[in-house]
Structures are given as C-alpha cells and as structure tokens.
Amino acid sequence: MSTSAHSVVEPSGRTKAIAGSLVIAYALITMLPLVWIFLTALKTPPDSISYPPKIVFTPSLEGFCNLFTTRSRQTEDYIKSLPPASGTCEEIARARNMVIAGPSNYVPRFWNSVVIAFGSTFFAVALGTMAAYGFSRFRVPLADDLLFFILSTRMMPPIAVAIPIYLMYRELGLSDTKFGMILLYTAVNVSLAVWLLKGFIDEIPREYEEAAMIDGYTRLQAFRKVVLPQAATGIAATAIFCMIFAWNEYAFAVLLTSGEAQTAPPFIPIIIGEGGQDWPAVAAGTAIFLVPIVVFTVLLRKHLLRGITFGAVRK
C-alpha cells in the first residue's frame, strides 16, 4: 500500500470568500493614497486645502499648468491690455491675474530621473549577471565571504555613508552629474542583482552549457546563447527591483544634486505656489512620475511572477 508524500486539501467556499475579501480590502487600502493623489492633481489650490476635504469638485488642469510653467503676478489693467489667451494654461493664469513667464524645471528633472534610473539599472543588471554567473559556475576562493560582503553593502543605511560619499564626490568632481548618480546607484543595486541572479543561475542545469561546449561553443557563447535566455525571467525580475530603487531614491539625490543632475523626487516637494505649497502641482508631478515605473513593470509583468518564484519548485 502506497501513501502520497503530500496531501492537498481543497479550501472550502467560506475560506475562499474570506481570502477574496481580505485581498480586495488590502487592494482598496493600498490604492487609496494613489486615488487621492490623482484627485488632488485635478483640484484647484483652494479646493486642495479645503476642510473638510472635498470629494465632489469641479475638475481643473491648474495643477498640471502650474507644474509645467512659471508664472508672475500682474495688475488687472495689464492683463486686460494683453491679446486673447492662446491656451488653457494661459487662461487659467490670467483668471488669477497672472501671466506665464516660461517653462518650469519639471521636465528636465523628470528626464534626469529617466536617464539615471534606466542607466543604473542596465549597468547593475549587466554587472550582476556576470558576477552571479562567476559565483555560480566557478570555484571562487572565499565565495561565501565575498557574497556576504556584497550583501552587507545593501544592509548599510544610506545616511551612514552619506558624508563620506559627499566628500569623495566633491573631490572627484562627480557632484551634480548624471554619471556620478548612475555610478552610485549602480554600486548600490549591484549587490541586490548579484544575490538574486545567482539563485536564478544556480537553477539552470550545467549540462546545458556542457552540451553546448561539446558542440563547439566557447564559454562566452554558451553563456550568451544558453544561460541568458534561460535566466531571462530572473533578469527581468531583478531589473524591476533595481529600477524601483533608482527611480524612487531620495536621500542621495538630495545630498549630491542641486541643478544639472537633480531628479524628480527631490524637486517635486519644493514646488511652491503663491502663498505656500502648490499641492495640485505636487500631486500632478507625482502622478506623472508614477507612469514610467508602472509601464516598465507592466511590460515585464509576465516575467515577474515566474522570476520571483524561480527555483522554489525543483523538478
């Protein structure tokens, strides 16, 4: 008589209902701040600070206009002497006795975030993949100690190394440069990439590479044509995690950038309107800032789940 090693119990209908309710409740709670950000982006400055908060209001694009432009206050007589407004943002500005003085710095800061985040993610994943392959396939002296040291660099809080990095960057002329930020984010992310990708590559049978090299492939060709396609899901999952860190990083961006290489996270909170913080503009900048990382994750979503669970079940 044989018995199965594992037994599977089908959950009851009540259990499924409770689990589904918990998932829906968690989703609603996590989505609430995002919904509030998008609603605030469509409010006027007075509506955004009204108490009690307004749920029903007349949508306005003033926040987006204030985000992308700078304005200056003028007298009513000067406003009346101007030709008719040529766009929505100009109409909104004139309604508040203001004129558009020029573009804001949001677009350059947003572009800096794109360049730095995608650049550092590419280099971190590329270096992490090669290092992980070396640790997985070759006998590296003190491999466990080296892996722990690599991981320990991620354990350290940024504030602990902020001053040494600031002084080093100032001496090397890397402060407020895109190259300096890409280099820093790559160094921070490569430790995560090595640890994640080593686990993925460990699960790829060595026999695949050995068969390829018997057929005449070099080690590099076997790595490129055999290992990389097999590890694609793990690489995609790692890229998402590295991208999220680089896209949202705030502490180093505040410390090391101020103008040319400043990213969106330190710029958005200092958007000031007339009389104080321009909350609709801040919310509009945040809403737009969410789009690239959401699109990046959606494009790689088919690899994400398998990449995260890769190696959990062995054949």
C-alpha atoms as one frame of an Amber mdcrd trajectory, in Angstrom:
protein
   0.000   0.000   0.000   1.459   3.348  -1.059   0.735   6.674   0.502   1.279
  10.057  -1.063   4.026  12.226   0.383   1.811  15.284   0.398  -1.924  15.757
   0.751  -3.789  18.682  -0.742  -6.919  19.927   0.983  -9.336  21.855  -1.186
 -10.312  25.084   0.602 -13.977  25.477   1.411 -16.201  28.097  -0.155 -16.176
  30.115   3.056 -12.392  30.103   3.166 -12.219  31.298  -0.430 -14.713  34.066
   0.312 -12.731  35.264   3.342  -9.464  35.170   1.404 -11.015  37.057  -1.505
 -12.449  39.687   0.839  -9.070  40.211   2.505  -7.359  40.620  -0.868  -9.976
  43.142  -2.029  -9.737  45.076   1.252  -5.940  45.174   1.033  -6.112  46.350
  -2.596  -8.538  49.155  -1.697  -6.371  50.311   1.217  -3.202  50.379  -0.886
  -4.953  52.128  -3.795  -6.490  54.865  -1.632  -3.364  57.112  -1.496  -2.943
  56.821  -5.270  -6.579  57.737  -5.885  -6.224  60.716  -3.559  -3.111  61.892
  -5.420  -4.907  61.770  -8.769  -7.942  63.585  -7.329  -5.744  66.308  -5.807
  -3.998  66.783  -9.153  -7.375  67.752 -10.656  -8.287  70.260  -7.935  -7.635
  73.978  -7.695  -5.255  75.179  -4.939  -8.154  76.369  -2.707 -10.002  73.053
  -3.147  -6.845  71.054  -2.335  -6.546  72.585   1.154 -10.260  72.914   1.967
 -11.547  71.430   5.217 -13.337  69.134   5.305 -11.704  67.709   2.160 -13.790
  67.973  -0.985 -14.731  64.684  -2.625 -17.044  66.295  -5.186 -15.450  69.213
  -7.018 -15.090  70.785 -10.439 -12.024  69.283 -12.164  -9.310  71.710 -13.188
  -5.997  71.461 -15.029  -4.478  74.233 -12.924  -2.186  71.819 -11.105  -0.702
  70.497 -14.354  -0.356  74.036 -15.740   1.428  75.197 -12.585   3.661  72.128
 -12.747   4.951  72.814 -16.255   5.104  76.626 -16.151   6.314  79.512 -14.017
   4.001  82.481 -13.507   4.238  86.110 -12.409   1.521  88.306 -10.937   0.404
  91.375 -12.872  -2.140  94.149 -12.431  -5.674  93.818 -13.783  -5.080  96.682
 -16.229  -2.039  94.882 -17.664  -3.987  91.629 -18.009  -6.799  93.439 -19.867
  -4.278  95.005 -22.263  -2.982  91.613 -23.397  -4.292  89.846 -26.532  -6.671
  86.898 -26.017  -5.170  83.877 -24.278  -3.785  81.264 -26.663  -4.182  78.188
 -24.466  -5.811  76.633 -21.432  -2.875  77.274 -19.111  -2.737  80.925 -20.107
  -6.479  81.307 -19.465  -6.113  79.751 -16.008  -3.164  82.026 -15.186  -4.987
  85.196 -16.311  -8.041  84.251 -14.251  -5.761  84.676 -11.222  -4.203  87.918
 -12.570  -1.029  86.141 -13.568   0.879  85.553 -16.816   3.075  82.634 -17.841
   6.721  83.638 -17.543   8.214  80.453 -19.007   8.607  76.699 -18.571   9.344
  75.160 -15.194  12.204  72.794 -14.370   9.989  69.720 -14.024  10.639  68.278
 -17.500  14.473  68.453 -17.190  14.259  66.889 -13.714  11.957  64.158 -14.996
  14.347  63.429 -17.871  17.237  63.216 -15.406  15.282  60.549 -13.493  14.745
  58.568 -16.705  18.421  58.682 -17.723  19.804  57.919 -14.258  17.296  55.199
 -13.336  17.413  53.295 -16.630  21.174  53.754 -16.976  21.958  52.493 -13.482
  19.503  49.601 -13.847  21.153  48.483 -17.084  24.666  48.534 -15.618  23.626
  46.951 -12.305  21.839  44.067 -14.043  24.663  43.586 -16.572  27.390  43.529
 -13.912  25.216  41.490 -11.543  24.535  38.862 -14.207  28.225  38.360 -14.983
  29.220  38.297 -11.302  26.398  35.892 -10.439  27.436  33.588 -13.279  31.018
  33.575 -11.992  29.942  32.726  -8.432  27.560  30.050  -9.698  29.798  28.243
 -12.165  33.385  28.645 -10.929  35.231  27.865  -7.737  35.801  31.321  -6.282
  38.074  31.476  -3.210  36.134  32.644  -0.146  32.964  32.781  -2.213  30.635
  32.750   0.802  32.557  35.565   2.481  32.565  37.628  -0.700  28.832  37.110
  -1.212  28.138  38.151   2.366  30.305  41.245   1.937  28.437  42.153  -1.253
  25.120  41.763   0.532  26.323  43.712   3.584  26.775  46.811   1.426  22.998
  46.810   0.967  22.354  46.451   4.696  24.031  49.759   5.474  21.590  52.703
   5.676  22.361  55.487   3.167  22.752  58.112   5.893  25.691  56.142   7.334
  27.787  56.712   4.201  26.240  59.981   3.052  29.013  62.285   4.305  31.965
  60.160   3.013  30.296  59.824  -0.392  29.572  63.559  -0.489  33.198  64.441
   0.294  34.517  61.880  -2.207  32.191  63.113  -4.961  33.153  66.725  -4.291
  36.867  65.922  -4.617  36.337  63.880  -7.795  34.035  66.433  -9.409  31.115
  63.986  -9.585  28.638  66.051  -7.575  25.546  67.082  -9.534  26.439  64.938
 -12.559  24.370  62.224 -14.220  27.433  59.989 -14.492  28.060  60.273 -10.758
  24.465  59.349  -9.891  24.444  56.420 -12.338  27.717  55.190 -10.816  26.354
  55.460  -7.266  23.008  53.775  -7.970  24.781  51.026  -9.892  27.073  50.366
  -6.920  24.096  50.217  -4.560  21.974  47.976  -6.803  24.653  45.551  -7.967
  24.659  43.749  -4.606  20.932  43.004  -4.908  21.389  41.961  -8.534  24.203
  39.522  -7.708  22.255  37.771  -4.965  19.008  37.495  -6.923  20.626  36.382
 -10.166  22.920  33.837  -8.524  19.860  31.979  -7.285  18.341  32.007 -10.759
  21.529  30.820 -12.469  22.065  28.081  -9.874  18.776  26.553 -11.005  19.906
  26.306 -14.651  21.454  22.825 -15.172  25.155  22.884 -16.000  24.533  20.106
 -18.515  23.026  22.639 -20.930  26.304  24.565 -21.111  28.414  21.418 -21.219
  26.392  20.116 -24.172  26.801  23.454 -25.943  30.562  23.468 -25.413  30.804
  19.882 -26.680  29.085  21.152 -29.844  31.843  23.722 -30.277  30.582  26.745
 -28.335  33.041  28.743 -26.265  32.242  29.502 -22.632  31.174  33.045 -23.594
  28.954  31.765 -26.414  27.343  29.217 -24.092  26.719  31.980 -21.557  25.187
  34.263 -24.160  23.117  31.710 -26.094  22.199  29.199 -23.383  22.325  30.774
 -19.924  20.965  34.248 -20.683  17.760  33.026 -22.412  17.139  30.582 -19.553
  17.676  33.340 -16.962  15.526  35.939 -18.777  12.729  35.797 -16.204  15.164
  36.277 -13.327  16.885  39.146 -15.141  13.518  40.839 -15.718  12.506  40.495
 -12.062  15.882  41.831 -10.920  15.638  44.765 -13.324  12.247  45.737 -11.869
  13.582  45.786  -8.296  16.681  47.775  -9.309  14.574  50.177 -11.338  12.163
  50.830  -8.471  15.045  51.701  -6.118  16.788  54.009  -8.592  13.515  55.670
  -9.636  12.355  56.431  -6.078  15.716  57.154  -4.386  15.624  60.425  -2.453
  18.410  60.717   0.132  21.440  60.630  -2.196  19.607  62.724  -4.806  19.025
  65.494  -2.245  22.605  65.376  -0.997  24.517  65.073  -4.269  22.404  67.024
  -6.778  21.050  70.534  -6.905  20.649  71.557 -10.536  22.016  69.853 -13.618
  21.520  66.266 -12.421  18.685  66.764  -9.921  15.992  64.109 -10.273  12.244
  64.446  -9.823  11.906  63.087  -6.215  13.772  65.994  -4.558  12.250  68.527
  -6.967   8.557  67.688  -6.566   8.272  68.515  -2.818   9.702  72.027  -3.319
   7.123  73.141  -5.898   5.929  76.367  -4.309   2.884  78.314  -5.380   1.737
  81.766  -4.380   1.260  81.748  -0.625   2.717  78.309   0.074   2.896  74.759
  -1.188   1.136  74.212  -4.506  -0.474  70.858  -3.669  -2.249  70.303  -7.026
   1.081  70.803  -8.836   2.841  68.470  -6.391   0.121  65.845  -6.922   0.274
  66.300 -10.709   4.047  65.843 -10.676   3.699  62.735  -8.529   1.004  61.265
 -10.789   3.140  61.761 -13.894   6.197  60.427 -12.079   4.350  57.151 -11.386
   3.686  56.433 -15.063   7.122  55.205 -16.313   7.695  52.747 -13.465   4.158
  51.379 -13.859   4.644  50.969 -17.621   8.061  49.326 -17.083   6.572  46.861
 -14.593   3.569  46.093 -16.800   5.793  45.396 -19.812   7.802  42.871 -17.768
   4.909  41.516 -15.698   4.812  38.146 -17.491   8.365  37.527 -16.292   7.916
  38.955 -12.806   5.925  36.193 -11.080   7.969  33.368 -12.585  11.160  35.275
 -11.869  10.284  35.749  -8.201   9.258  32.091  -7.717  12.007  30.642  -9.944
  13.740  27.844  -8.090  11.002  27.434  -5.488   9.911  24.161  -7.099  12.569
  21.723  -8.253  11.945  19.045 -10.786
